[in-house]
Short mmCIF file of C-alpha atoms in Angstrom, two decimals:
data_model
loop_
_atom_site.label_atom_id
_atom_site.label_comp_id
_atom_site.label_asym_id
_atom_site.label_seq_id
_atom_site.Cartn_x
_atom_site.Cartn_y
_atom_site.Cartn_z
CA MET A 17 126.78 61.94 31.78
CA SER A 18 129.40 63.92 33.67
CA VAL A 19 132.93 64.49 32.43
CA HIS A 20 135.63 62.32 33.98
CA ALA A 21 137.68 64.49 36.32
CA ASN A 22 141.20 63.14 35.80
CA ARG A 23 141.34 61.14 32.61
CA GLY A 24 144.82 59.96 31.72
CA SER A 25 146.67 61.72 34.51
CA VAL A 26 148.90 60.06 37.10
CA ARG A 27 150.18 61.71 40.23
CA ARG A 28 153.01 60.03 42.08
CA VAL A 29 153.36 60.73 45.77
CA ARG A 30 156.28 59.24 47.63
CA ALA A 31 157.74 61.05 50.66
CA ALA A 32 154.40 62.08 52.10
CA TRP A 33 153.23 58.48 51.89
CA SER A 34 156.17 56.76 53.56
CA ALA A 35 154.00 55.75 56.50
CA ALA A 36 151.29 54.41 54.23
CA VAL A 37 153.72 52.36 52.17
CA ALA A 38 154.74 50.52 55.33
CA VAL A 39 151.47 48.65 55.04
CA CYS A 40 153.11 46.23 52.66
CA ALA A 41 156.23 45.73 54.81
CA VAL A 42 154.88 42.93 56.96
CA THR A 43 157.41 40.46 58.35
CA ALA A 44 156.81 36.83 57.29
CA LEU A 45 157.11 34.23 60.00
CA SER A 46 156.44 30.49 60.00
CA GLN A 47 154.47 28.78 57.26
CA ALA A 48 151.19 27.19 58.32
CA THR A 49 151.29 23.41 58.24
CA PRO A 50 149.99 22.20 54.88
CA ALA A 51 147.36 19.55 54.54
CA ALA A 52 148.57 16.03 54.08
CA ALA A 53 148.58 14.73 50.53
CA GLY A 54 145.18 13.43 49.59
CA GLN A 55 143.49 14.84 52.70
CA PRO A 56 139.83 15.60 51.97
CA GLU A 57 138.82 19.23 52.04
CA ALA A 58 136.99 20.34 55.19
CA ALA A 59 134.62 17.52 55.84
CA ALA A 60 132.27 19.49 58.10
CA GLY A 61 128.88 20.06 56.47
CA VAL A 62 129.73 18.67 53.03
CA VAL A 63 127.12 17.27 50.64
CA ARG A 64 128.35 15.30 47.65
CA GLY A 65 126.48 13.76 44.77
CA SER A 66 126.21 13.85 40.99
CA GLY A 67 129.75 15.21 40.79
CA ALA A 68 129.03 18.33 42.89
CA GLY A 69 129.55 19.33 46.51
CA VAL A 70 128.45 22.04 48.88
CA GLU A 71 130.52 22.94 51.92
CA ARG A 72 129.43 25.23 54.74
CA ILE A 73 132.41 27.48 55.46
CA SER A 74 131.13 29.41 58.48
CA VAL A 75 131.45 26.61 61.03
CA ALA A 76 133.99 25.93 63.76
CA PRO A 77 136.70 23.33 62.95
CA ASP A 78 134.68 20.65 64.84
CA GLY A 79 131.58 21.42 62.79
CA THR A 80 129.80 23.54 65.42
CA GLN A 81 127.33 25.91 63.76
CA ALA A 82 127.95 29.65 63.96
CA ASP A 83 125.85 31.50 66.54
CA GLY A 84 125.73 34.65 64.35
CA ASP A 85 125.42 35.80 60.75
CA SER A 86 128.27 35.27 58.27
CA VAL A 87 128.44 37.36 55.08
CA GLU A 88 130.67 39.15 52.52
CA ALA A 89 132.83 36.25 51.40
CA SER A 90 135.64 36.05 48.84
CA ILE A 91 137.65 33.07 47.60
CA THR A 92 141.23 32.61 46.37
CA THR A 93 142.15 31.85 42.78
CA ASP A 94 142.70 28.15 43.59
CA GLY A 95 139.67 27.92 45.89
CA SER A 96 141.71 26.88 48.90
CA ARG A 97 140.92 29.83 51.19
CA VAL A 98 137.81 31.88 51.93
CA VAL A 99 137.59 35.16 53.85
CA PHE A 100 134.31 36.44 55.30
CA VAL A 101 132.76 38.65 57.97
CA SER A 102 130.78 37.19 60.88
CA THR A 103 129.13 38.24 64.12
CA ALA A 104 129.51 34.71 65.52
CA THR A 105 131.32 34.26 68.85
CA ASN A 106 132.05 30.53 68.60
CA LEU A 107 133.99 30.07 65.33
CA VAL A 108 137.33 30.17 67.13
CA SER A 109 138.45 29.38 70.67
CA GLY A 110 137.99 32.43 72.91
CA GLY A 111 135.72 34.15 70.40
CA THR A 112 135.01 37.85 70.80
CA ALA A 113 131.79 39.71 71.60
CA ALA A 114 128.92 39.54 69.13
CA ASP A 115 130.20 42.14 66.69
CA LYS A 116 131.61 41.94 63.15
CA ARG A 117 135.04 40.29 62.78
CA VAL A 118 137.00 39.04 59.78
CA TYR A 119 137.63 35.28 59.50
CA LEU A 120 139.71 33.14 57.14
CA ARG A 121 138.88 29.49 56.42
CA ASP A 122 141.53 27.19 54.99
CA ARG A 123 139.59 24.54 53.12
CA ARG A 124 142.64 22.23 52.90
CA THR A 125 143.03 21.90 56.64
CA GLY A 126 139.62 22.96 57.98
CA GLN A 127 141.34 25.59 60.14
CA ILE A 128 139.55 28.88 60.73
CA THR A 129 141.32 32.00 61.96
CA GLN A 130 140.03 35.32 63.27
CA LEU A 131 141.98 38.17 61.65
CA GLY A 132 142.34 41.09 64.01
CA HIS A 133 140.16 42.17 66.88
CA HIS A 134 138.37 45.19 65.46
CA ARG A 135 135.19 45.69 63.51
CA PRO A 136 135.54 45.99 59.71
CA SER A 137 133.58 48.77 58.06
CA GLY A 138 133.32 47.04 54.67
CA ARG A 139 133.87 43.85 52.70
CA PRO A 140 137.33 42.29 53.09
CA ALA A 141 139.46 41.73 49.99
CA LEU A 142 141.56 38.57 49.54
CA SER A 143 144.68 38.40 47.36
CA GLY A 144 144.61 35.77 44.67
CA ASP A 145 147.29 33.71 46.42
CA GLY A 146 145.43 33.91 49.75
CA GLU A 147 148.42 35.39 51.62
CA TYR A 148 146.95 38.86 52.23
CA VAL A 149 143.61 40.16 53.38
CA ALA A 150 142.68 43.87 53.40
CA TRP A 151 139.63 45.60 54.80
CA PRO A 152 138.52 49.12 55.80
CA GLU A 153 138.48 49.67 59.56
CA TRP A 154 137.66 52.64 61.80
CA PHE A 155 140.55 53.93 63.84
CA MET A 156 140.41 57.16 65.82
CA ASP A 157 138.29 59.53 63.70
CA PHE A 158 138.80 58.10 60.21
CA VAL A 159 139.03 54.88 58.29
CA HIS A 160 142.27 53.01 57.52
CA ILE A 161 142.83 50.08 55.26
CA ARG A 162 144.23 47.25 57.36
CA LEU A 163 146.47 44.79 55.52
CA HIS A 164 146.88 41.41 57.20
CA GLN A 165 149.45 38.81 56.21
CA VAL A 166 148.09 35.31 56.75
CA ARG A 167 151.38 33.47 57.03
CA SER A 168 152.84 35.61 59.82
CA GLY A 169 149.60 36.77 61.42
CA GLY A 170 150.99 40.31 61.30
CA SER A 171 149.09 43.33 60.11
CA SER A 172 149.53 47.05 59.68
CA PHE A 173 147.52 50.12 58.67
CA THR A 174 147.85 52.34 55.67
CA ARG A 175 147.20 55.75 57.16
CA CYS A 176 146.10 57.39 53.97
CA VAL A 177 145.19 61.00 53.44
CA LEU A 178 141.98 59.30 52.44
CA VAL A 179 138.98 58.66 54.62
CA CYS A 180 138.48 55.29 52.95
CA ASP A 181 134.80 54.70 52.36
CA SER A 182 134.61 51.68 50.05
CA PRO A 183 136.05 48.14 50.18
CA PRO A 184 139.60 47.88 48.81
CA SER A 185 140.75 45.61 46.00
CA LEU A 186 144.00 43.61 46.17
CA SER A 187 146.32 42.41 43.43
CA GLY A 188 147.09 38.70 43.16
CA ASP A 189 150.18 38.86 45.36
CA GLY A 190 148.86 41.54 47.72
CA ARG A 191 151.51 44.11 46.62
CA TYR A 192 149.00 46.63 45.29
CA ILE A 193 145.87 48.01 46.95
CA ALA A 194 143.23 49.96 45.01
CA ALA A 195 141.09 52.06 47.37
CA ALA A 196 138.77 55.01 47.18
CA GLY A 197 137.83 57.67 49.69
CA ARG A 198 137.53 61.32 50.55
CA ASN A 199 140.60 63.54 50.61
CA ARG A 200 141.82 64.56 54.02
CA THR A 201 144.10 67.51 54.77
CA GLY A 202 144.80 67.95 58.48
CA SER A 203 141.42 68.13 60.20
CA ASP A 204 139.54 69.18 57.06
CA VAL A 205 137.91 66.84 54.61
CA VAL A 206 138.07 68.11 51.01
CA PRO A 207 134.67 67.57 49.34
CA HIS A 208 135.51 65.14 46.60
CA ARG A 209 136.51 61.52 46.04
CA ARG A 210 139.92 60.14 45.05
CA LEU A 211 140.84 56.71 43.73
CA THR A 212 144.42 55.54 44.42
CA VAL A 213 146.66 52.54 43.97
CA GLU A 214 149.20 51.97 46.69
CA GLY A 215 152.25 49.84 45.89
CA PRO A 216 155.50 48.88 47.64
CA ASP A 217 157.19 52.20 46.82
CA SER A 218 154.57 54.64 45.58
CA VAL A 219 150.97 55.78 45.73
CA GLU A 220 149.32 56.80 42.48
CA THR A 221 146.16 58.86 42.14
CA ILE A 222 144.37 57.49 39.12
CA ALA A 223 141.04 59.35 39.32
CA GLU A 224 139.39 62.24 41.15
CA PHE A 225 135.70 63.10 41.35
CA ASP A 226 133.96 66.35 42.23
CA HIS A 227 131.13 64.64 44.11
CA TYR A 228 130.55 62.48 47.22
CA VAL A 229 129.31 59.30 45.53
CA SER A 230 131.73 56.46 46.23
CA PRO A 231 133.29 54.75 43.18
CA ALA A 232 133.67 50.99 42.85
CA GLN A 233 137.02 49.56 41.74
CA SER A 234 138.82 46.31 40.93
CA ILE A 235 142.50 45.70 40.29
CA SER A 236 144.08 43.05 38.07
CA GLY A 237 146.20 40.27 39.52
CA ASP A 238 149.45 41.89 38.41
CA GLY A 239 148.39 45.35 39.53
CA ARG A 240 148.70 46.67 35.97
CA ARG A 241 145.08 47.62 35.40
CA VAL A 242 142.29 49.10 37.50
CA ALA A 243 138.69 49.16 36.31
CA TYR A 244 136.37 51.50 38.18
CA GLN A 245 133.11 53.39 38.07
CA ASP A 246 132.27 57.05 38.45
CA GLY A 247 129.44 56.54 40.91
CA ARG A 248 127.49 59.61 39.95
CA ALA A 249 127.84 59.48 36.19
CA HIS A 250 127.53 55.67 36.04
CA ASP A 251 130.47 55.42 33.67
CA VAL A 252 133.06 52.62 33.69
CA PHE A 253 136.75 53.37 33.02
CA VAL A 254 139.99 51.39 32.84
CA TRP A 255 143.38 52.76 33.96
CA GLU A 256 146.63 51.28 32.61
CA ARG A 257 149.80 51.43 34.76
CA THR A 258 152.22 51.01 31.87
CA ASN A 259 151.31 54.34 30.27
CA GLY A 260 149.14 56.09 32.87
CA VAL A 261 146.26 56.34 30.40
CA THR A 262 142.62 56.02 31.38
CA SER A 263 140.16 54.82 28.73
CA GLY A 264 136.41 54.95 28.71
CA PRO A 265 133.62 55.03 29.31
CA ILE A 266 133.92 51.51 27.92
CA GLU A 267 130.13 51.06 27.76
CA GLY A 268 129.92 53.88 25.18
CA PRO A 269 128.43 57.38 25.27
CA SER A 270 125.04 58.18 26.79
CA VAL A 271 124.80 54.78 28.51
CA GLU A 272 124.57 54.36 32.27
CA ALA A 273 126.48 51.34 33.55
CA THR A 274 127.17 49.74 36.91
CA PHE A 275 130.62 48.27 37.38
CA VAL A 276 130.88 44.69 38.70
CA GLN A 277 134.44 43.34 38.46
CA LEU A 278 137.68 43.15 36.49
CA SER A 279 138.97 39.62 35.89
CA GLU A 280 142.26 38.79 37.61
CA ASP A 281 144.01 38.40 34.27
CA GLY A 282 143.04 42.03 33.55
CA ARG A 283 141.29 41.29 30.30
CA LYS A 284 137.53 41.15 31.02
CA VAL A 285 135.40 43.89 32.59
CA VAL A 286 131.91 42.99 33.78
CA TYR A 287 129.28 45.71 34.02
CA LEU A 288 125.50 46.05 34.07
CA VAL A 289 123.26 48.10 31.85
CA GLY A 290 119.62 48.00 32.94
CA ASP A 291 118.60 44.36 33.42
CA ASP A 292 121.45 42.98 31.31
CA THR A 293 125.11 42.08 31.84
CA TYR A 294 128.02 42.81 29.54
CA VAL A 295 131.44 41.21 29.61
CA HIS A 296 133.86 43.55 27.84
CA ASP A 297 137.06 42.16 26.39
CA LEU A 298 139.77 44.87 26.67
CA GLU A 299 141.98 43.14 24.09
CA THR A 300 139.41 42.88 21.29
CA GLY A 301 137.04 45.67 22.31
CA ASP A 302 134.06 43.30 22.02
CA ALA A 303 131.41 43.03 24.72
CA GLU A 304 129.43 39.83 25.23
CA HIS A 305 125.79 40.53 26.04
CA VAL A 306 124.09 38.34 28.66
CA PRO A 307 120.41 39.41 28.68
CA GLY A 308 118.10 39.09 31.66
CA ALA A 309 120.94 38.50 34.09
CA ARG A 310 122.49 40.54 36.86
CA GLY A 311 126.22 39.81 36.79
CA VAL A 312 127.71 39.27 40.24
CA ALA A 313 131.30 38.09 39.70
CA VAL A 314 133.71 36.70 37.12
CA ASP A 315 136.34 34.02 37.54
CA PRO A 316 140.05 34.99 37.34
CA THR A 317 140.25 33.91 33.68
CA GLY A 318 137.15 35.84 32.61
CA ARG A 319 135.55 32.71 31.18
CA TYR A 320 132.97 31.98 33.92
CA LEU A 321 130.31 34.52 34.91
CA LEU A 322 128.33 34.24 38.15
CA TYR A 323 124.93 35.88 37.73
CA ALA A 324 121.52 36.21 39.33
CA PRO A 325 118.59 35.61 36.90
CA ASN A 326 116.19 38.52 36.76
CA GLY A 327 112.68 37.75 38.00
CA GLY A 328 110.63 34.57 37.90
CA ASP A 329 111.07 31.27 39.65
CA GLY A 330 114.23 29.24 39.54
CA PRO A 331 117.73 29.35 41.01
CA SER A 332 119.06 32.47 42.71
CA LEU A 333 122.66 32.09 41.45
CA VAL A 334 123.88 30.55 38.20
CA LEU A 335 127.38 30.05 36.79
CA ARG A 336 127.71 30.47 33.01
CA ASP A 337 130.55 29.21 30.85
CA LEU A 338 130.83 32.14 28.42
CA ARG A 339 132.72 30.02 25.91
CA THR A 340 130.07 27.29 25.61
CA GLY A 341 127.01 29.18 26.83
CA THR A 342 126.17 26.42 29.31
CA ASP A 343 124.81 27.14 32.80
CA GLU A 344 125.31 25.42 36.17
CA THR A 345 123.06 26.09 39.14
CA VAL A 346 124.96 27.40 42.16
CA ALA A 347 122.04 27.95 44.55
CA GLU A 348 118.37 27.06 44.25
CA GLN A 349 117.43 28.77 47.52
CA PRO A 350 117.70 32.53 48.02
CA ALA A 351 121.42 33.42 48.08
CA THR A 352 123.75 36.29 47.27
CA ALA A 353 127.43 36.74 46.43
CA GLY A 354 129.90 39.48 45.71
CA PRO A 355 133.05 40.14 43.65
CA ASP A 356 135.85 37.56 43.88
CA ALA A 357 133.26 34.82 44.47
CA VAL A 358 134.53 32.43 41.77
CA SER A 359 137.80 30.51 41.68
CA ALA A 360 139.79 29.91 38.49
CA GLY A 361 138.06 27.81 35.91
CA GLY A 362 134.70 28.21 37.65
CA ARG A 363 135.51 25.28 39.93
CA ASP A 364 134.36 26.88 43.20
CA VAL A 365 131.73 29.51 43.99
CA VAL A 366 131.36 31.10 47.43
CA PHE A 367 128.01 32.58 48.44
CA GLN A 368 125.90 33.44 51.48
CA SER A 369 122.38 32.34 52.38
CA ALA A 370 120.04 32.25 55.35
CA ALA A 371 118.04 29.45 53.76
CA ASP A 372 117.71 26.05 55.44
CA GLY A 373 118.45 22.82 53.66
CA ILE A 374 121.54 23.76 51.66
CA VAL A 375 123.46 21.35 53.89
CA PRO A 376 122.03 18.88 56.45
CA ASP A 377 121.61 19.99 60.09
CA ASP A 378 121.59 23.70 59.26
CA THR A 379 119.50 24.84 62.23
CA ASN A 380 121.23 27.99 63.43
CA GLY A 381 118.70 30.34 61.84
CA ALA A 382 121.53 32.55 60.61
CA SER A 383 123.10 33.60 57.33
CA ASP A 384 125.95 31.20 56.51
CA VAL A 385 128.76 31.15 53.95
CA PHE A 386 128.91 28.21 51.55
CA VAL A 387 131.12 27.02 48.72
CA ARG A 388 129.74 24.98 45.84
CA ARG A 389 132.38 23.00 43.97
CA PHE A 390 131.85 21.80 40.41
CA TYR A 391 133.74 18.63 39.42
#
């Protein structure tokens, strides 16, 4: 296990980051028209029965199937919006060439919107309120984080001194961005990684690493906590904004862990050790052990764990109520999901699958994005 490179230290950088901070200064314009009261959610491709429903998200508003693969989806806290990446050209009118683009689906209205016209270089992050989407994107000779405001349709770059090389994480209201990358000074790239949190008026360096392995990170809804992993040492740490202190490794000494996600309420940290999942409660210090399961995501309250059972036949994705220990099948067919895949209370789960038969008339032979709702 390597020693953490910057435990408990906070560096505030202001003047040099004035251009980067402008990423959050996006002008709000008109509000999108809300769905009418009682309007059913996105009827296209919905299967209902036994109190559950599956909706295919990666379709055009008229139900036309995507002519390309759709992947890397996240869902808002209330389940009303889903962001994903697709190579399809027919999801919106005047679709672009067959290359990756970021799309947002409003499940209340059925409207789908292409966000930007450039290729993302990683998974997009969606704020809990669904008003902001951030993703890494190549520009010139390095990678920016693009922040897009849904309401106005406006977006801007954070031109970090970082060459951002991992997907960002957004706070609930989109005011804080946690991102990792390589340091950049002029034309030279300093050979180590840095993890930062950018807010409306400051950028804070919360960890530095003396190696090239990218960390993984997740920020709480209020931007107060960041949980992250030292990618080389396989240690999981938690940084606290209120006092600038970093604690960990939370999995204990001499244990290699893989970080999964921090719950939006900032209380639960999900990580993997071998073939098992642990859900660590930062308030009590206790860690719930879920054996034989590969944790994938946790809902904003930390109560519901999305996991993939290890080995054997059976479903590919399962949602567990950690309070009662009961399981609900999310997908029987082969399917995958990522962080921010579960809405509050475990009501909605977004996932991707190339399997046929999840919804009727799925004949495009491509990977699609779906949401399963539990009633």
